Amino acid sequence: MRGNHSLEFTQLLSSIVSRKNLFVDKNRISFYATGIRVGSGVASAVVFPRDLVEFWKVIQTCVNFNRIIIVQAANTGLTGGSTPYGDDYDREVVIVNTRKLDQLILLNGGMQVVAFPGTTLNKLEDALLPFGRGPHSVIGSSCIGASVIGGICNNSGGNLVKRGPAYTELSLYAQLNTEGKLILINHLGIPLGEEPEEILFNLQNCSFDPDNVTESSALASDREYQTRVRNIQADSPARFNADKRRLYEASGSAGKIAIFAVRLDTFPKPKKERVFFLGTNNPIRLTIIRKKILTELKQLPEMGEYMHYSYFDGADKYCKDTFLMIKYFGSGVLPTLLLLKRKVDQFFSQIEIFPKNLSDRFLQFIVRFFPDHLPKRLREYRSKFDHYMLILASDLSIAEVEELLNNELKENSDFEYIICSDSEAQDALLHRYVAGAAPGRFCIVNQNDAGDLLPLDIALPRNCDSWNQILPDEIISQMSCSFMMGHFLCMVFHWDFVVKKGVDSSKLKKKILEILDQYGAKYPAEHNVGHLYRADEELAGFYRRLDPTNSFNSGIGMTSKKKFYK
């Protein structure tokens, strides 16, 4: 009976999307069922809807056949939240990949946008350029093809302090109610009809005037964020994934609903930008400068990024190929190349004579023969200092930042700074952008000596001055390698550790999190819980309210994978 039931299900999906847009072969499924960094699991099918109506029909069919649904776009999440995790689900899992649904509608001359499930940050950034505007985030994620809606689901971003983390109260989504009925909810603030297929068809075909959309009182960005970041006396973090202030329908939903579109604010691009690169061996100096930036400047800079020498060196050694690729071919080509790289690795992994992650090993070998890619003055700072701060200032904040740094230099000689030329600025920012890939490449290249990768995504309280002294030597000594950097103005840090061989990483992580709890830290800060972190009761309750039958992304945040959360 089960076989006939599965055959009927497969035939129905084929009739919706066509056979070529449905994968049921295990080898083809495994690529989409494996996370870009962590996590993999069992799925019975991968479906690729070609428009919003097909997306709705696929979800309906999965609900009718009692399937677990995982909606996936680019699968660039770092905590395994867009793939199955293990094989202990009580129902078959279906992955619905939305990359074909990449439409973008600009509203009111680009002041806002409506983004579809597969729309990438990179595409949004390019579309807004003629209007002199930009999206909420342009760091890291946009380089690897992350989707706009993925950022909304994760409350990600926020390093651009004038724009804040991804947030909206305007969305179009489907959810299962307590009776198990699939309903479509239109909170875009755009009249599109009454029935689900009518609404989706009208949106897909833009059956409204996009330059005459009524302004909504609902938020389409986190407009309180600048004020929140400036409150340096607060004993709570500026932003983190489980912040109940920013859990609203699609925002923070982590795949517990099926999102068809979101409406977002865009932001004016600066007319002029300057990058200030600071170096010091006294991290307290960076704390003082951070506080003065947030309390004394009338205009905040665009961002302030911290790098420890560990991440400077890690990016230098292990991310040079990515740096060169983006510099000379643009970030738009990177998602395609990463997809190709993963497929190459998957193919050669089936042949025993080849090592795992063959493409990474090849790239790491070949890039050694390329000339130095970093500017001379950045090299000089690396030889003199252990701690760096990269400040991207714009327009009126440029003069304010320069004046602040000069005044600080008059009184203190324990730091230096340079104002980067345009080419130096581009390279300094790019060096920071690609750095996040260093720990993973380190593990691949040094797999004989490296233990588990232990990535930590931490939001420290805004009043935390001891950010550089939180973990004791007893903890650090158990690491084979440590990588540390952060979005310094908002006190969000990425501590990526590679533990020594033989060290129990789960026990070590528990100790670290206990220490962080004592400091009032929140985690994860911007990568979402995925399957690496346990959702606290507030967040888990939000998931249950969105998805009372537990049919979407079951098990996220270490919650139950069983129907009705049994």
XYZ file of C-alpha atoms in Angstrom:
566
model
C 0.000 0.000 0.000
C 2.808 2.341 0.979
C 4.458 1.827 -2.407
C 1.242 2.653 -4.248
C 0.769 5.695 -2.006
C 4.287 6.948 -2.829
C 3.786 6.284 -6.535
C 0.557 8.272 -6.543
C 2.327 11.121 -4.696
C 5.182 11.158 -7.206
C 2.794 11.124 -10.149
C 0.845 14.066 -8.745
C 4.036 16.103 -8.233
C 5.140 15.270 -11.778
C 1.824 16.498 -13.135
C 2.405 19.840 -11.356
C 6.065 20.611 -12.094
C 6.925 18.131 -14.901
C 9.175 15.112 -14.469
C 12.438 16.995 -15.038
C 11.703 19.233 -12.052
C 11.264 16.334 -9.660
C 14.158 14.282 -8.263
C 13.481 10.948 -6.553
C 16.856 9.292 -7.189
C 18.905 9.092 -3.961
C 22.135 10.276 -5.588
C 20.471 13.382 -7.021
C 18.622 14.060 -3.768
C 21.753 13.843 -1.598
C 23.186 17.054 -3.065
C 20.156 19.043 -1.848
C 19.865 17.097 1.397
C 23.394 18.059 2.523
C 24.161 21.419 4.146
C 26.840 23.723 2.784
C 28.789 23.417 6.060
C 27.006 20.950 8.364
C 24.100 18.536 8.375
C 22.571 15.987 6.065
C 19.601 13.703 6.141
C 17.120 11.569 4.271
C 14.519 12.942 1.864
C 12.217 11.105 -0.520
C 12.057 13.844 -3.172
C 13.298 17.259 -4.259
C 10.789 19.437 -6.135
C 11.511 22.557 -8.206
C 8.324 24.636 -8.723
C 8.524 27.079 -11.637
C 6.044 29.678 -10.414
C 4.136 30.635 -7.282
C 0.983 28.709 -8.214
C 3.045 25.539 -8.712
C 4.705 26.205 -5.351
C 1.259 26.365 -3.711
C 0.089 23.156 -5.414
C 3.277 21.321 -4.382
C 2.791 22.368 -0.752
C -0.879 21.311 -0.915
C 0.066 17.905 -2.296
C 2.681 17.361 0.418
C 0.124 18.268 3.083
C -2.480 15.910 1.591
C 0.045 13.049 1.661
C 1.271 13.826 5.193
C 4.810 14.761 4.198
C 7.272 16.933 6.100
C 8.149 19.973 3.992
C 11.548 21.684 3.947
C 11.573 24.816 1.802
C 15.068 25.521 0.520
C 16.558 28.242 -1.663
C 20.344 28.490 -2.107
C 21.138 26.255 0.894
C 23.839 28.631 2.133
C 22.900 28.397 5.825
C 25.765 27.674 8.205
C 23.814 25.704 10.818
C 22.087 23.076 8.653
C 18.659 24.693 8.834
C 17.637 24.226 5.194
C 18.199 20.481 4.849
C 16.984 17.330 6.607
C 19.000 16.295 9.646
C 19.328 12.556 10.167
C 16.848 9.801 9.342
C 14.640 9.733 12.453
C 11.618 11.584 11.072
C 8.177 9.989 11.550
C 7.078 10.991 8.025
C 8.762 11.181 4.658
C 10.606 14.442 4.007
C 10.220 16.444 0.792
C 12.586 19.293 -0.100
C 10.972 22.092 -2.095
C 13.736 24.066 -3.788
C 12.652 27.586 -4.777
C 15.643 28.833 -6.769
C 13.568 29.055 -9.958
C 11.237 31.531 -8.205
C 13.624 34.473 -8.367
C 11.320 37.289 -9.492
C 11.720 40.758 -8.023
C 9.216 43.637 -8.109
C 10.434 47.168 -7.384
C 7.836 49.334 -5.665
C 7.452 53.111 -5.809
C 10.652 53.773 -7.703
C 12.735 51.263 -5.742
C 11.834 52.632 -2.283
C 10.613 49.131 -1.454
C 10.747 45.710 -3.106
C 8.744 42.515 -3.214
C 11.122 39.562 -3.254
C 10.101 36.025 -4.243
C 11.443 32.847 -2.526
C 14.456 32.366 -4.806
C 15.495 36.007 -5.177
C 19.104 36.428 -4.082
C 20.676 39.344 -2.251
C 23.053 39.701 -5.162
C 20.198 40.085 -7.640
C 18.458 42.592 -5.373
C 21.642 44.635 -4.993
C 22.121 44.762 -8.777
C 18.481 45.716 -9.402
C 18.677 48.628 -6.966
C 21.908 50.132 -8.335
C 20.205 52.313 -11.014
C 18.028 53.792 -8.275
C 20.970 54.626 -6.021
C 19.664 52.319 -3.328
C 20.722 49.094 -1.635
C 19.377 46.124 0.392
C 19.736 45.586 4.140
C 22.878 43.479 3.732
C 25.806 43.372 1.303
C 28.418 41.444 3.301
C 29.364 37.766 3.030
C 25.899 36.329 2.376
C 25.390 38.197 -0.878
C 28.669 36.786 -2.167
C 27.527 33.161 -1.868
C 24.065 33.571 -3.324
C 21.946 33.701 -0.175
C 18.265 34.423 -0.720
C 16.476 37.533 0.518
C 13.753 35.471 2.184
C 16.384 33.259 3.809
C 17.693 36.377 5.541
C 14.175 37.262 6.723
C 13.640 33.726 8.063
C 16.873 33.997 10.038
C 16.693 37.659 11.146
C 20.188 37.817 9.663
C 22.295 40.867 8.877
C 22.773 43.917 11.043
C 26.443 44.661 10.537
C 25.293 47.644 8.455
C 24.209 49.574 11.520
C 22.219 52.216 9.641
C 20.011 49.502 8.120
C 19.665 46.847 10.799
C 18.942 43.119 10.584
C 16.491 41.714 8.058
C 12.941 42.276 9.256
C 9.473 42.800 7.835
C 5.863 42.620 8.880
C 4.721 42.519 5.256
C 4.681 39.037 3.775
C 2.647 36.495 1.832
C 2.841 33.004 3.289
C 1.096 29.646 3.713
C 0.704 27.840 6.998
C -1.117 24.842 8.403
C -3.640 25.688 11.090
C -4.468 23.527 14.113
C -6.993 21.539 12.038
C -4.319 20.745 9.475
C -5.803 23.021 6.796
C -3.412 24.883 4.517
C -4.235 28.579 4.365
C -2.644 31.442 2.425
C -2.225 34.720 4.306
C -1.654 37.945 2.367
C -0.063 40.559 4.604
C 1.889 42.287 1.815
C -0.375 45.308 2.029
C -1.161 44.893 -1.693
C -4.694 43.864 -2.789
C -4.299 40.745 -4.945
C -7.671 38.981 -4.758
C -9.361 36.515 -2.452
C -8.549 32.933 -3.461
C -5.007 31.527 -3.075
C -4.347 30.787 -6.739
C -5.824 34.138 -7.763
C -3.582 35.965 -5.277
C -0.464 34.121 -6.398
C -1.230 34.514 -10.108
C -1.802 38.253 -9.710
C 1.443 38.699 -7.803
C 3.420 36.589 -10.267
C 2.095 38.689 -13.146
C 2.339 41.986 -11.260
C -1.359 42.710 -11.774
C -1.129 46.013 -9.943
C 0.693 49.309 -10.403
C 4.092 48.845 -8.672
C 4.747 52.602 -8.726
C 1.537 53.394 -6.900
C 1.508 51.011 -3.952
C -0.044 52.437 -0.789
C 2.394 53.023 2.050
C 1.837 50.635 4.948
C 1.996 51.373 8.662
C 3.569 47.937 9.168
C 7.362 47.823 9.350
C 9.429 46.630 6.389
C 12.765 47.057 8.205
C 14.072 47.435 11.755
C 13.797 51.204 12.061
C 14.717 51.199 15.772
C 18.099 49.579 15.248
C 20.348 52.665 15.227
C 18.902 53.814 18.538
C 19.291 50.331 19.964
C 22.934 49.995 18.914
C 23.797 53.384 20.412
C 22.591 52.274 23.874
C 25.998 51.064 25.059
C 24.869 50.827 28.707
C 22.325 48.090 28.007
C 23.020 44.679 29.530
C 21.341 42.883 26.611
C 22.579 42.324 23.043
C 21.660 44.657 20.197
C 20.364 41.781 18.096
C 20.008 38.011 18.191
C 17.838 35.423 16.462
C 15.483 34.715 19.371
C 14.769 38.381 20.138
C 10.990 38.377 20.646
C 10.840 41.993 19.403
C 11.615 40.723 15.938
C 9.735 37.413 15.751
C 6.763 38.169 13.530
C 5.195 35.838 10.959
C 7.880 35.419 8.246
C 10.564 37.219 10.262
C 12.500 34.660 12.279
C 10.274 31.826 11.062
C 13.170 29.471 10.176
C 11.130 27.585 7.582
C 8.109 26.888 9.808
C 5.849 28.438 7.162
C 6.054 28.527 3.357
C 6.872 32.099 2.342
C 5.836 33.207 -1.151
C 6.984 36.826 -0.984
C 8.179 39.544 1.367
C 7.999 43.321 1.072
C 11.064 45.200 2.264
C 12.444 48.694 2.594
C 15.528 49.650 0.595
C 18.155 52.170 1.643
C 19.859 55.128 -0.075
C 23.411 54.351 -1.146
C 26.079 56.755 0.107
C 27.464 59.288 -2.352
C 30.952 58.951 -0.909
C 32.660 56.274 1.196
C 35.987 55.916 3.003
C 37.522 52.903 4.729
C 39.588 53.473 7.870
C 41.825 50.538 8.812
C 42.998 50.505 12.435
C 45.656 48.367 14.049
C 46.515 47.920 17.733
C 47.924 45.480 20.246
C 45.611 46.856 22.924
C 42.024 45.642 22.352
C 40.769 48.014 25.051
C 41.544 50.873 22.636
C 39.045 49.414 20.180
C 36.414 49.288 22.919
C 36.973 52.967 23.693
C 36.772 53.937 20.023
C 33.583 51.880 19.600
C 31.916 53.678 22.498
C 32.886 57.098 21.177
C 31.606 56.281 17.693
C 28.235 55.199 19.079
C 27.804 58.043 21.569
C 29.586 61.056 20.089
C 29.037 60.905 16.334
C 25.927 62.524 14.900
C 26.112 60.233 11.872
C 26.990 56.576 12.360
C 29.414 54.933 9.909
C 28.042 52.204 7.684
C 29.823 49.492 9.653
C 32.691 48.677 12.004
C 34.262 45.227 11.682
C 36.744 43.627 14.078
C 39.362 41.107 12.967
C 41.796 39.220 15.162
C 45.059 38.244 13.504
C 43.809 34.631 13.502
C 41.088 35.473 10.998
C 43.339 37.883 9.077
C 45.823 35.042 8.576
C 43.081 32.472 8.005
C 41.506 34.522 5.232
C 44.941 35.223 3.778
C 45.917 31.561 3.600
C 42.647 29.700 3.055
C 40.402 32.168 1.188
C 42.784 33.579 -1.397
C 41.071 31.720 -4.249
C 37.658 33.133 -3.317
C 39.150 36.614 -2.939
C 40.675 36.510 -6.422
C 37.533 35.056 -7.962
C 35.317 37.858 -6.625
C 37.855 40.586 -7.331
C 38.315 39.732 -10.987
C 34.983 38.141 -11.934
C 32.527 39.714 -9.493
C 30.441 38.210 -6.735
C 27.655 37.305 -9.169
C 29.650 34.390 -10.559
C 30.395 32.869 -7.146
C 27.080 31.061 -6.475
C 27.374 29.227 -9.798
C 30.989 28.288 -9.132
C 30.177 27.080 -5.609
C 27.366 24.969 -7.007
C 29.734 23.501 -9.593
C 32.365 22.857 -6.923
C 29.903 20.952 -4.756
C 28.806 18.831 -7.708
C 32.428 18.051 -8.607
C 33.124 16.991 -5.023
C 30.004 14.842 -4.954
C 31.013 13.078 -8.162
C 34.599 12.323 -7.117
C 33.574 11.301 -3.592
C 32.012 8.191 -5.148
C 35.432 7.108 -6.442
C 37.540 5.625 -3.650
C 40.957 6.703 -4.927
C 40.063 10.388 -4.617
C 40.048 12.194 -1.269
C 37.004 14.063 -0.011
C 36.694 17.764 -0.865
C 38.927 17.357 -3.888
C 38.123 20.802 -5.303
C 39.132 22.579 -2.083
C 42.426 20.715 -1.992
C 43.134 21.532 -5.634
C 42.300 25.232 -5.199
C 44.375 25.470 -2.047
C 47.351 23.978 -3.895
C 47.119 26.004 -7.075
C 46.533 29.402 -5.438
C 49.971 29.268 -3.800
C 51.515 30.084 -7.159
C 49.599 33.361 -7.528
C 51.230 36.636 -6.419
C 50.380 38.352 -3.135
C 46.801 39.631 -3.250
C 46.793 42.006 -0.251
C 47.893 45.670 -0.236
C 51.332 46.491 1.154
C 50.015 48.741 3.940
C 47.670 46.023 5.228
C 50.626 43.623 5.266
C 52.585 46.141 7.324
C 49.781 46.410 9.864
C 49.615 42.613 10.138
C 53.320 42.514 11.024
C 52.874 45.202 13.713
C 49.472 44.488 15.295
C 47.259 41.640 16.484
C 43.885 43.407 16.450
C 42.249 45.314 13.601
C 39.135 47.392 13.111
C 37.739 48.238 9.715
C 35.414 51.255 9.686
C 33.389 52.001 6.571
C 32.270 55.619 6.846
C 30.118 57.515 4.380
C 29.150 61.086 3.512
C 28.906 63.209 6.683
C 30.299 60.483 8.939
C 33.680 60.487 7.114
C 34.860 63.755 8.634
C 33.425 62.820 12.026
C 35.268 59.489 12.122
C 38.551 61.080 11.019
C 38.263 63.801 13.652
C 37.491 61.255 16.364
C 40.487 59.086 15.439
C 42.848 62.068 15.264
C 41.724 63.273 18.692
C 42.222 59.798 20.072
C 45.730 59.653 18.584
C 46.694 62.922 20.269
C 46.118 61.309 23.661
C 47.106 57.695 22.958
C 49.886 56.148 20.910
C 48.827 52.501 21.215
C 47.101 52.344 17.825
C 47.507 53.557 14.266
C 45.171 53.965 11.341
C 45.256 54.527 7.619
C 42.663 55.960 5.274
C 42.550 53.411 2.491
C 42.795 54.340 -1.155
C 39.924 53.079 -3.298
C 41.813 49.934 -4.293
C 43.001 49.298 -0.728
C 39.452 49.761 0.545
C 38.100 47.267 -1.960
C 40.723 44.696 -0.961
C 40.332 45.290 2.777
C 36.556 44.819 2.594
C 36.886 41.779 0.362
C 39.451 40.230 2.703
C 36.894 40.566 5.494
C 34.004 39.322 3.352
C 35.639 36.013 2.389
C 37.117 35.280 5.827
C 34.191 33.170 7.048
C 35.242 30.274 4.821
C 38.675 29.931 6.464
C 37.785 27.479 9.304
C 36.144 25.013 6.927
C 39.093 25.075 4.511
C 41.509 24.709 7.452
C 39.724 21.512 8.514
C 39.877 20.100 4.985
C 43.554 20.867 4.444
C 44.602 19.753 7.939
C 42.193 16.878 8.452
C 44.864 14.577 9.879
C 45.491 16.946 12.775
C 42.184 18.790 13.152
C 39.255 17.615 15.208
C 35.694 18.875 14.959
C 34.781 22.350 13.766
C 33.058 24.263 16.562
C 31.467 27.434 15.103
C 30.009 29.917 17.582
C 27.831 32.849 16.574
C 27.480 35.036 19.666
C 25.714 38.262 20.569
C 27.319 39.880 23.619
C 25.574 42.528 25.733
C 26.044 46.068 24.497
C 27.822 47.013 27.745
C 30.321 44.133 27.603
C 33.887 45.498 27.772
C 35.605 42.154 28.394
C 34.783 40.646 24.997
C 38.413 39.726 24.459
C 38.827 37.876 27.769
C 35.717 35.736 28.090
C 37.138 32.278 27.399
C 39.854 31.038 29.796
C 43.127 29.429 28.716
C 41.750 26.066 29.848
C 39.239 26.273 26.993
C 41.544 27.812 24.375
C 44.247 25.197 25.030
C 41.914 22.477 23.736
C 41.717 24.083 20.308
C 43.841 23.110 17.343
C 43.116 26.507 15.820
C 40.962 29.511 16.704
C 39.425 32.114 14.409
C 37.899 35.293 15.882
C 36.180 38.286 14.299
C 33.013 40.275 14.797
C 30.562 42.979 13.835
C 32.063 45.209 16.467
C 29.602 48.087 16.735
C 26.765 45.714 17.618
C 28.964 43.259 19.577
C 28.153 40.216 17.465
C 31.120 37.855 17.265
C 32.051 34.817 15.215
C 34.329 32.516 17.172
C 35.116 29.513 14.990
C 37.205 26.903 16.746
C 38.784 23.710 15.485
C 39.207 21.405 18.461
C 42.189 19.128 18.877
C 41.968 15.489 17.885
C 40.449 13.464 20.692
C 38.687 16.376 22.382
C 34.944 15.894 22.913
C 33.583 18.945 21.075
C 30.051 18.568 22.480
C 31.298 18.689 26.082
C 33.588 21.603 25.259
C 30.750 23.489 23.594
C 28.580 22.967 26.676
C 31.287 24.507 28.875
C 31.660 27.478 26.537
C 27.927 28.127 26.440
C 27.741 27.976 30.244
C 30.409 30.693 30.406
C 28.567 32.783 27.820
C 25.339 32.457 29.817
C 27.098 34.032 32.795
C 27.880 37.067 30.648
C 24.295 37.430 29.430
C 25.229 36.499 25.870
C 22.689 35.225 23.351
C 23.348 32.635 20.677
C 23.036 32.250 17.813
C 23.229 35.910 16.864
C 22.482 35.828 13.129
C 22.908 32.315 11.691
C 19.740 30.932 13.298
C 19.486 27.826 15.444
C 19.422 25.368 12.557
C 20.251 21.960 13.983
C 23.296 23.123 15.983
C 21.572 25.167 18.701
C 18.595 24.460 20.942
C 15.784 26.967 20.529
C 14.860 28.554 23.858
C 11.255 28.276 25.025
C 10.298 31.675 23.606
C 11.575 30.754 20.148
C 10.262 27.178 20.264
C 6.842 28.546 21.239
C 6.946 30.887 18.230
C 7.665 27.888 15.986
C 4.745 25.924 17.462
C 2.345 28.820 16.926
C 3.413 29.171 13.300
C 3.250 25.437 12.618
C 1.022 23.641 15.171
C 1.112 20.303 13.285
C 4.941 20.361 12.946
C 4.857 19.774 9.202
C 7.405 22.414 8.121
C 11.139 21.991 8.845
C 10.484 19.564 11.685
C 13.250 19.314 14.285
C 14.631 22.813 13.776
C 16.282 24.169 16.929
C 16.458 20.623 18.376
C 12.668 20.564 18.731
C 10.666 17.393 18.185
C 10.529 15.902 14.697
C 7.223 14.170 15.424
C 3.813 15.285 14.243
C 2.176 17.693 16.712
C 5.580 17.800 18.508
C 4.887 14.538 20.342
